[in-house]
mmCIF file of C-alpha atoms in Angstrom:
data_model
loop_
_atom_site.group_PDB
_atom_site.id
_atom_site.type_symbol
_atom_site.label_atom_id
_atom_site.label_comp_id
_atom_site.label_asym_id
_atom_site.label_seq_id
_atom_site.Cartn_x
_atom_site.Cartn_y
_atom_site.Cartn_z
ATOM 1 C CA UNK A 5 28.601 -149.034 239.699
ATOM 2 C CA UNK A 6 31.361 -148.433 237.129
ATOM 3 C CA UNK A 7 34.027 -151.730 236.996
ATOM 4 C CA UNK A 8 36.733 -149.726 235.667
ATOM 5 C CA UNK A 9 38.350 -147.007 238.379
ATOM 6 C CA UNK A 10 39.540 -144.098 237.765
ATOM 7 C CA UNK A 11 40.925 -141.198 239.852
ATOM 8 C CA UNK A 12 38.694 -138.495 240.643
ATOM 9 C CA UNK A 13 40.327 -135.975 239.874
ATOM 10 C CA UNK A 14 43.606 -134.596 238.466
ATOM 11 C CA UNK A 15 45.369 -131.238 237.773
ATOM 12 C CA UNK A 16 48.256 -129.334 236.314
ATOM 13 C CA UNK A 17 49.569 -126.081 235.897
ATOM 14 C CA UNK A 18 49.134 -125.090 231.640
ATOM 15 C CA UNK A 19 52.523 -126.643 229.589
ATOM 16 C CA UNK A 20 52.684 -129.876 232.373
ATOM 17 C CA UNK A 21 51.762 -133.911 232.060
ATOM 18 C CA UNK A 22 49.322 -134.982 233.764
ATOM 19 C CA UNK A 23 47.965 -139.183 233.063
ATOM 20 C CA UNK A 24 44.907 -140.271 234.245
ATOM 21 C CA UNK A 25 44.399 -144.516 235.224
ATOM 22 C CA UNK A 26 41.596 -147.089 234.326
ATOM 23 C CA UNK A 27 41.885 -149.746 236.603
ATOM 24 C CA UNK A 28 39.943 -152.618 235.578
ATOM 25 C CA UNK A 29 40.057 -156.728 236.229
ATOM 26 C CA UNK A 30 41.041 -159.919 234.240
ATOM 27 C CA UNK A 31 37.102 -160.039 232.550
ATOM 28 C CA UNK A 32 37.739 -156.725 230.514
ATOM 29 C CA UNK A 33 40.959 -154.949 230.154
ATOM 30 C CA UNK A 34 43.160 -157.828 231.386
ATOM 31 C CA UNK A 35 41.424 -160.064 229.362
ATOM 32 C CA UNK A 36 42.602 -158.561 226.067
ATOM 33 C CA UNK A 37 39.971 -155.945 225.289
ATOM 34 C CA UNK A 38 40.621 -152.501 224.059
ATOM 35 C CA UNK A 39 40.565 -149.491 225.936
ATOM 36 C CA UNK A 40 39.091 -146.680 224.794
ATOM 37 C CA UNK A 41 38.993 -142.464 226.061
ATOM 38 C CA UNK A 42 36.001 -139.899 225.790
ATOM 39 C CA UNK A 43 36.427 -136.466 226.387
ATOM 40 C CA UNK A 44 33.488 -134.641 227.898
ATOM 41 C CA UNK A 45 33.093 -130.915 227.654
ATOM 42 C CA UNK A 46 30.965 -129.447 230.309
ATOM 43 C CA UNK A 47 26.939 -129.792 229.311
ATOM 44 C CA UNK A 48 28.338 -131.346 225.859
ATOM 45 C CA UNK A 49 28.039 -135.128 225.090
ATOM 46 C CA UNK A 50 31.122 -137.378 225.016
ATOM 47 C CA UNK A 51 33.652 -137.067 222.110
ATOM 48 C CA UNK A 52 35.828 -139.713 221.093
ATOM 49 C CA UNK A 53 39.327 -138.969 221.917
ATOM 50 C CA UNK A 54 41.666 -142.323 222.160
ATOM 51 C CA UNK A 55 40.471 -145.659 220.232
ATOM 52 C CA UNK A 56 41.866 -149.081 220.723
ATOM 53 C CA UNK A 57 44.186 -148.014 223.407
ATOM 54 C CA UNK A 58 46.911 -145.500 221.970
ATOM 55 C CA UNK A 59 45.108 -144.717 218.543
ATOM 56 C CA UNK A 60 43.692 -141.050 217.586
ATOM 57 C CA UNK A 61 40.769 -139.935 215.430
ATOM 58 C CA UNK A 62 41.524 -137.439 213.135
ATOM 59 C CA UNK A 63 41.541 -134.179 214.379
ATOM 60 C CA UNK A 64 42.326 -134.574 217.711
ATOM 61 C CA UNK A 65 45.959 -133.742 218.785
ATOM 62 C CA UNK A 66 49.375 -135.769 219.581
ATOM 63 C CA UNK A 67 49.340 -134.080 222.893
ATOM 64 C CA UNK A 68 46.714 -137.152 224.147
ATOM 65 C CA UNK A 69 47.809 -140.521 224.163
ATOM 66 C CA UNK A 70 47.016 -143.816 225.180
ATOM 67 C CA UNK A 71 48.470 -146.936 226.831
ATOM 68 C CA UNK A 72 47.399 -149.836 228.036
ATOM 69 C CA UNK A 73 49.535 -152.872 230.223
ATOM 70 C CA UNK A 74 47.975 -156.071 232.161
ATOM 71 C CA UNK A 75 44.291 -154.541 233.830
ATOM 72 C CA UNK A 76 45.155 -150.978 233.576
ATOM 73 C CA UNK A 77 45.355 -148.285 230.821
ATOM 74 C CA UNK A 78 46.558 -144.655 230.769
ATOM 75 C CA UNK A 79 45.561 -141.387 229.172
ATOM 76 C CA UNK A 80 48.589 -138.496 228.741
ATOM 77 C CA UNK A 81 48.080 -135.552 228.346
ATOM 78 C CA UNK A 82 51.384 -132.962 227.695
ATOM 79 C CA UNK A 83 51.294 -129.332 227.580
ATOM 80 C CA UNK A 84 48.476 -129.384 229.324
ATOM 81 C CA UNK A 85 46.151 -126.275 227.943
ATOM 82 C CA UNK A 86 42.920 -124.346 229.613
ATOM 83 C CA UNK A 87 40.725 -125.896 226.780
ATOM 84 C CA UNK A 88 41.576 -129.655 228.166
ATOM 85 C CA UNK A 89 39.719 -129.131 231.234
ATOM 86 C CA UNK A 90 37.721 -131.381 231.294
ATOM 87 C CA UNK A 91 35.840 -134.954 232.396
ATOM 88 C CA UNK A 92 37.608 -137.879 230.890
ATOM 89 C CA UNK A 93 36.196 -141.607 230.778
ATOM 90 C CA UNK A 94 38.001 -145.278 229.854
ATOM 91 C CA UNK A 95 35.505 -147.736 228.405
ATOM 92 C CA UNK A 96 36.074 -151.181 227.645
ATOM 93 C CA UNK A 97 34.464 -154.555 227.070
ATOM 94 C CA UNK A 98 33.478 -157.089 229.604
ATOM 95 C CA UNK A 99 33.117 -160.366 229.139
ATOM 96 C CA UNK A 100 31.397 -161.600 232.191
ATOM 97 C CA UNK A 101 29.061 -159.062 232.488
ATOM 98 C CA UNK A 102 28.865 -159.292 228.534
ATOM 99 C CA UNK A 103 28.405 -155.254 228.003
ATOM 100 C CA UNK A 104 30.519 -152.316 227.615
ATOM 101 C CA UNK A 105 31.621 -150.230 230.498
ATOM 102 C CA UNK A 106 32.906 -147.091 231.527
ATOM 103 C CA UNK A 107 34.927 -145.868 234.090
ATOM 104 C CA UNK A 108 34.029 -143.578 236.836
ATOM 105 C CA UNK A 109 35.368 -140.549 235.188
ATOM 106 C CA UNK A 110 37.913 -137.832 236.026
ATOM 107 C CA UNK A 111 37.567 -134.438 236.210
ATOM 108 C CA UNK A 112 41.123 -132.831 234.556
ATOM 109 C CA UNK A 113 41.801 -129.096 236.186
ATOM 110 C CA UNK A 114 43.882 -126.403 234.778
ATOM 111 C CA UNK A 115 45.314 -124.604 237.394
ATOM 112 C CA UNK B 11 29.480 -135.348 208.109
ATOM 113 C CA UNK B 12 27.984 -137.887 210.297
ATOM 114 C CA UNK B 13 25.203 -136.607 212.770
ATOM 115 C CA UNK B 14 23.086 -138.551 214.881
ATOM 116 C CA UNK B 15 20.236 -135.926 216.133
ATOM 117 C CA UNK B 16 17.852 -136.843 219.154
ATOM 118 C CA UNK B 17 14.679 -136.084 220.250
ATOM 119 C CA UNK B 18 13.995 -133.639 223.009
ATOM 120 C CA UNK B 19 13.823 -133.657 226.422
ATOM 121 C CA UNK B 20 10.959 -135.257 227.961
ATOM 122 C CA UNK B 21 9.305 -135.281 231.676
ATOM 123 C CA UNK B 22 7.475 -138.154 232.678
ATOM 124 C CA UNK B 23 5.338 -139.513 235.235
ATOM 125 C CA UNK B 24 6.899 -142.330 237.723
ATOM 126 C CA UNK B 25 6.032 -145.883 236.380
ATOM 127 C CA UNK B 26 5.328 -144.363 232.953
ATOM 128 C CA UNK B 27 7.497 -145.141 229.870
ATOM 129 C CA UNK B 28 9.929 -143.021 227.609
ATOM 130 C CA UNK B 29 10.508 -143.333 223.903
ATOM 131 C CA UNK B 30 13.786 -141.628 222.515
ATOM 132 C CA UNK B 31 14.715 -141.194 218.908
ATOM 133 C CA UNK B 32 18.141 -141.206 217.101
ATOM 134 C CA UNK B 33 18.164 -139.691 213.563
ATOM 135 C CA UNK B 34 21.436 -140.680 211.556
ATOM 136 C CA UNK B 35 22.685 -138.921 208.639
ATOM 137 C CA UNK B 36 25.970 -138.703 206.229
ATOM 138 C CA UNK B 37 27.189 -142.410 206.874
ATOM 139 C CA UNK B 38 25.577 -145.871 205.711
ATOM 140 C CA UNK B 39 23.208 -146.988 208.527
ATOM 141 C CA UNK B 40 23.960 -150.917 207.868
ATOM 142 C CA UNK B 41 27.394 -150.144 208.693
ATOM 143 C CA UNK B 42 27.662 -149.675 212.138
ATOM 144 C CA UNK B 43 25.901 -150.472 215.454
ATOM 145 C CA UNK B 44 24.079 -147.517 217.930
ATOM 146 C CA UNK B 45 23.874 -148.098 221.564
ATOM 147 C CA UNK B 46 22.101 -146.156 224.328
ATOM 148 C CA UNK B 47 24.178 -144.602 226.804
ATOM 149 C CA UNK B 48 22.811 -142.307 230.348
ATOM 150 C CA UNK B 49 24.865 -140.313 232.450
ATOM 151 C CA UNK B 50 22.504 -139.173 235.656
ATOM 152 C CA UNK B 51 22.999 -135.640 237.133
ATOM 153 C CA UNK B 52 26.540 -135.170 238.451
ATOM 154 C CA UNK B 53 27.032 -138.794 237.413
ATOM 155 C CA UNK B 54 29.405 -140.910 234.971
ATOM 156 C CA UNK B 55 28.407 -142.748 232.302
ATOM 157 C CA UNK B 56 25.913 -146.255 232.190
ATOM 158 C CA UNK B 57 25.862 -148.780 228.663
ATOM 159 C CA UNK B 58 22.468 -149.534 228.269
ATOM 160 C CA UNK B 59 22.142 -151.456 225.300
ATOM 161 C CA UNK B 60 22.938 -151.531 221.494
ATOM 162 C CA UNK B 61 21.468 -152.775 217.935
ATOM 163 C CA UNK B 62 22.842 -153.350 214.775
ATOM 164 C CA UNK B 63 19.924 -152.045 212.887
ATOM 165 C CA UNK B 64 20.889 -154.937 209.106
ATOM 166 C CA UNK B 65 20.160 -157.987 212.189
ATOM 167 C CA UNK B 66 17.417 -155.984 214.347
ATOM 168 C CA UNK B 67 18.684 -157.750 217.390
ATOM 169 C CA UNK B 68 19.470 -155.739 220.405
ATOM 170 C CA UNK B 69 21.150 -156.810 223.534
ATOM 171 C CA UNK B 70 21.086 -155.342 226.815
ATOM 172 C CA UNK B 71 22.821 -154.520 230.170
ATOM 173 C CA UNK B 72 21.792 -156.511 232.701
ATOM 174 C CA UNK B 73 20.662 -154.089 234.995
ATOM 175 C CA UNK B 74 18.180 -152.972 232.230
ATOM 176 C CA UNK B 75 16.995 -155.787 231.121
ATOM 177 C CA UNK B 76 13.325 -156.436 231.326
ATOM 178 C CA UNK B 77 12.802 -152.329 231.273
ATOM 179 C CA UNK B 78 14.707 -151.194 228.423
ATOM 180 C CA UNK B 79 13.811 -151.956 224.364
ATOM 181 C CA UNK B 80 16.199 -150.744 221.876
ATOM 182 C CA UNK B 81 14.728 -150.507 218.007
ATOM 183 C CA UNK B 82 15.829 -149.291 214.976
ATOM 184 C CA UNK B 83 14.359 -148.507 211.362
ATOM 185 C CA UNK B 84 16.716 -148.941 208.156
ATOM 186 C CA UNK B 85 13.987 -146.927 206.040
ATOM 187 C CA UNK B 86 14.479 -143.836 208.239
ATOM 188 C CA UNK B 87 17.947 -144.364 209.705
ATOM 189 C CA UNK B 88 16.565 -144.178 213.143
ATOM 190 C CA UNK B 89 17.149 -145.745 216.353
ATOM 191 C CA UNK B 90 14.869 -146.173 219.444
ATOM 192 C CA UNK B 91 15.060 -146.822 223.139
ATOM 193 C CA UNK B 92 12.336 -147.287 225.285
ATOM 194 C CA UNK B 93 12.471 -147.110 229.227
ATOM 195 C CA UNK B 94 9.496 -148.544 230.707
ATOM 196 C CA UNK B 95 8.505 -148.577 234.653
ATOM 197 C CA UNK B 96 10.205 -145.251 234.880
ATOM 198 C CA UNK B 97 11.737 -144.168 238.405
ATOM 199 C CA UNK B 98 13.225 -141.235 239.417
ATOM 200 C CA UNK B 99 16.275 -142.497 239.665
ATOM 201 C CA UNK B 100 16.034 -142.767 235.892
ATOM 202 C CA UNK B 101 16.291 -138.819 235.633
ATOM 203 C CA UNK B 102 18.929 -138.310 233.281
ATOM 204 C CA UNK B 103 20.509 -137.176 229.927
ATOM 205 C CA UNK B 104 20.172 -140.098 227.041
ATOM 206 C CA UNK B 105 23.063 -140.782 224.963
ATOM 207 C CA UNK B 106 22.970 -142.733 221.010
ATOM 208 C CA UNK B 107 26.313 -143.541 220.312
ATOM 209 C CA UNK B 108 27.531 -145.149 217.058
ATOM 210 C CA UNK B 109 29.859 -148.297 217.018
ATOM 211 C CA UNK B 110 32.151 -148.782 213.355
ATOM 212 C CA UNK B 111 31.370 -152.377 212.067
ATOM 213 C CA UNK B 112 33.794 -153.796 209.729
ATOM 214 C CA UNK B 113 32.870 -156.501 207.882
ATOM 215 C CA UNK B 114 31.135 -159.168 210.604
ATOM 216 C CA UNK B 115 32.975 -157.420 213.492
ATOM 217 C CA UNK B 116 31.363 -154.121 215.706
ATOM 218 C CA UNK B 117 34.801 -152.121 217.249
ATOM 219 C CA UNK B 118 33.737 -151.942 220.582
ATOM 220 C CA UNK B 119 33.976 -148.204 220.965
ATOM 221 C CA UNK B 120 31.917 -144.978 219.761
ATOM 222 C CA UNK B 121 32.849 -142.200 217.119
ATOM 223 C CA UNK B 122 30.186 -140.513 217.222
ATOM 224 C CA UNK B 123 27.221 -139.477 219.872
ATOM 225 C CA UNK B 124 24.303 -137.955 219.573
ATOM 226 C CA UNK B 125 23.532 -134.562 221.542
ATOM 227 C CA UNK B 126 21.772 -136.077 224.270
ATOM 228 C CA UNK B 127 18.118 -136.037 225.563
ATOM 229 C CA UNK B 128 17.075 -134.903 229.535
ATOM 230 C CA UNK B 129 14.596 -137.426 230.527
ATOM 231 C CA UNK B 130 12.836 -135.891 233.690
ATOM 232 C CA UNK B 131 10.974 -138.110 236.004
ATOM 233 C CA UNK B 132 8.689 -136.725 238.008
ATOM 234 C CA UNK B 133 5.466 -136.751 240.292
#
């Protein structure tokens, strides 16, 4: 039972924007805590892809980006390309349930 | 290069225990923290728990606590989770994940994950 909702799902022709939500509450996001993005490949583990809300690792590219306002966050994605498809997860801090969590993941489609 | 290499997959019977193994390599061990994170079938993913292997102490979800015992040896740069009372709702793929620490402070995100180990339980 994930405390941090995202959309399902989410598509977009190759070259479009597509942004995926984290909806969380006032004990993690809106209570100050970073947000965070994984990438997941299918049948590959989790790669790190947005850090402390809009910052990237090395090596990934300035077509991702973060953002984060009150208890929600965004992931961007421009020029959207086959290889982005897809799962994508937020993860944050909580402070009542004092332990990380994740949202409940969305799967990104290249039409 | 940083790696963190896992053990493989296991099948086990229901109320037996698991042990799962994290190997690090090509960063300083003492400087970070490695939590446990599952993703069931078809599923998202689940924080389980965490250590920072200098202090030895590992906390815990709350929905594992009780179950769930997270080690970790500095000799060998290796972390351990244990998942006792196993269910079959505990059929899933096994995450290590490391955490930066700088100076006192763990960043509360990962950089690097292990490849992941299929626990199978099973009658």
């Amino acid at each position: 039972q994930s405390v941090l909702t995202q959309p399902p799902s989410v598509s977009g022709a190759p070259g479009q924007r597509v942004t995926i939500s984290c909806t969380g509450s006032s004990s993690n996001i809106g209570a100050g805590y970073d947000v965070h993005w994984y990438q997941q490949l299918p049948g590959t583990a989790p790669k790190l892809l947005i850090y402390g809300n809009s910052n990237r690792p090395s090596g990934v590219p300035d077509r991702f980006s973060g953002s984060k306002s009150g208890t929600s966050a965004s992931l961007a994605i421009t020029g959207l390309q086959a290889e982005d498809e897809a799962d994508y997860y937020c993860q944050s801090y909580d402070s009542s349930l004092t332990s990380y969590v994740f949202g409940t993941g969305t799967k990104v489609t290249v039409l | 290069q940083v790696q963190l290499v896992q053990s493989g997959a296991e099948v086990k019977k229901p109320g037996s225990s698991v042990k799962v193994s994290c190997k690090a390599s090509g960063g300083t061990f003492s400087s970070y923290a490695i939590s446990w994170v599952r993703q069931a079938p078809g599923q998202g993913l689940e924080w389980m728990g965490g250590i920072i292997p200098i202090f030895g102490t590992a906390n815990y979800a709350q929905k594992f606590q009780g179950r769930v015992t997270i080690t970790a040896d500095e000799s060998t740069s290796t972390a351990y989770m244990e998942l006792s009372s196993l269910r079959s709702e505990d059929t899933a793929v096994y995450y290590c994940a490391r955490a930066p620490r700088v100076g006192a402070a763990t960043l509360r995100y990962f950089d690097y994950w292990g490849q992941g180990t299929l626990v199978t339980v099973s009658s």
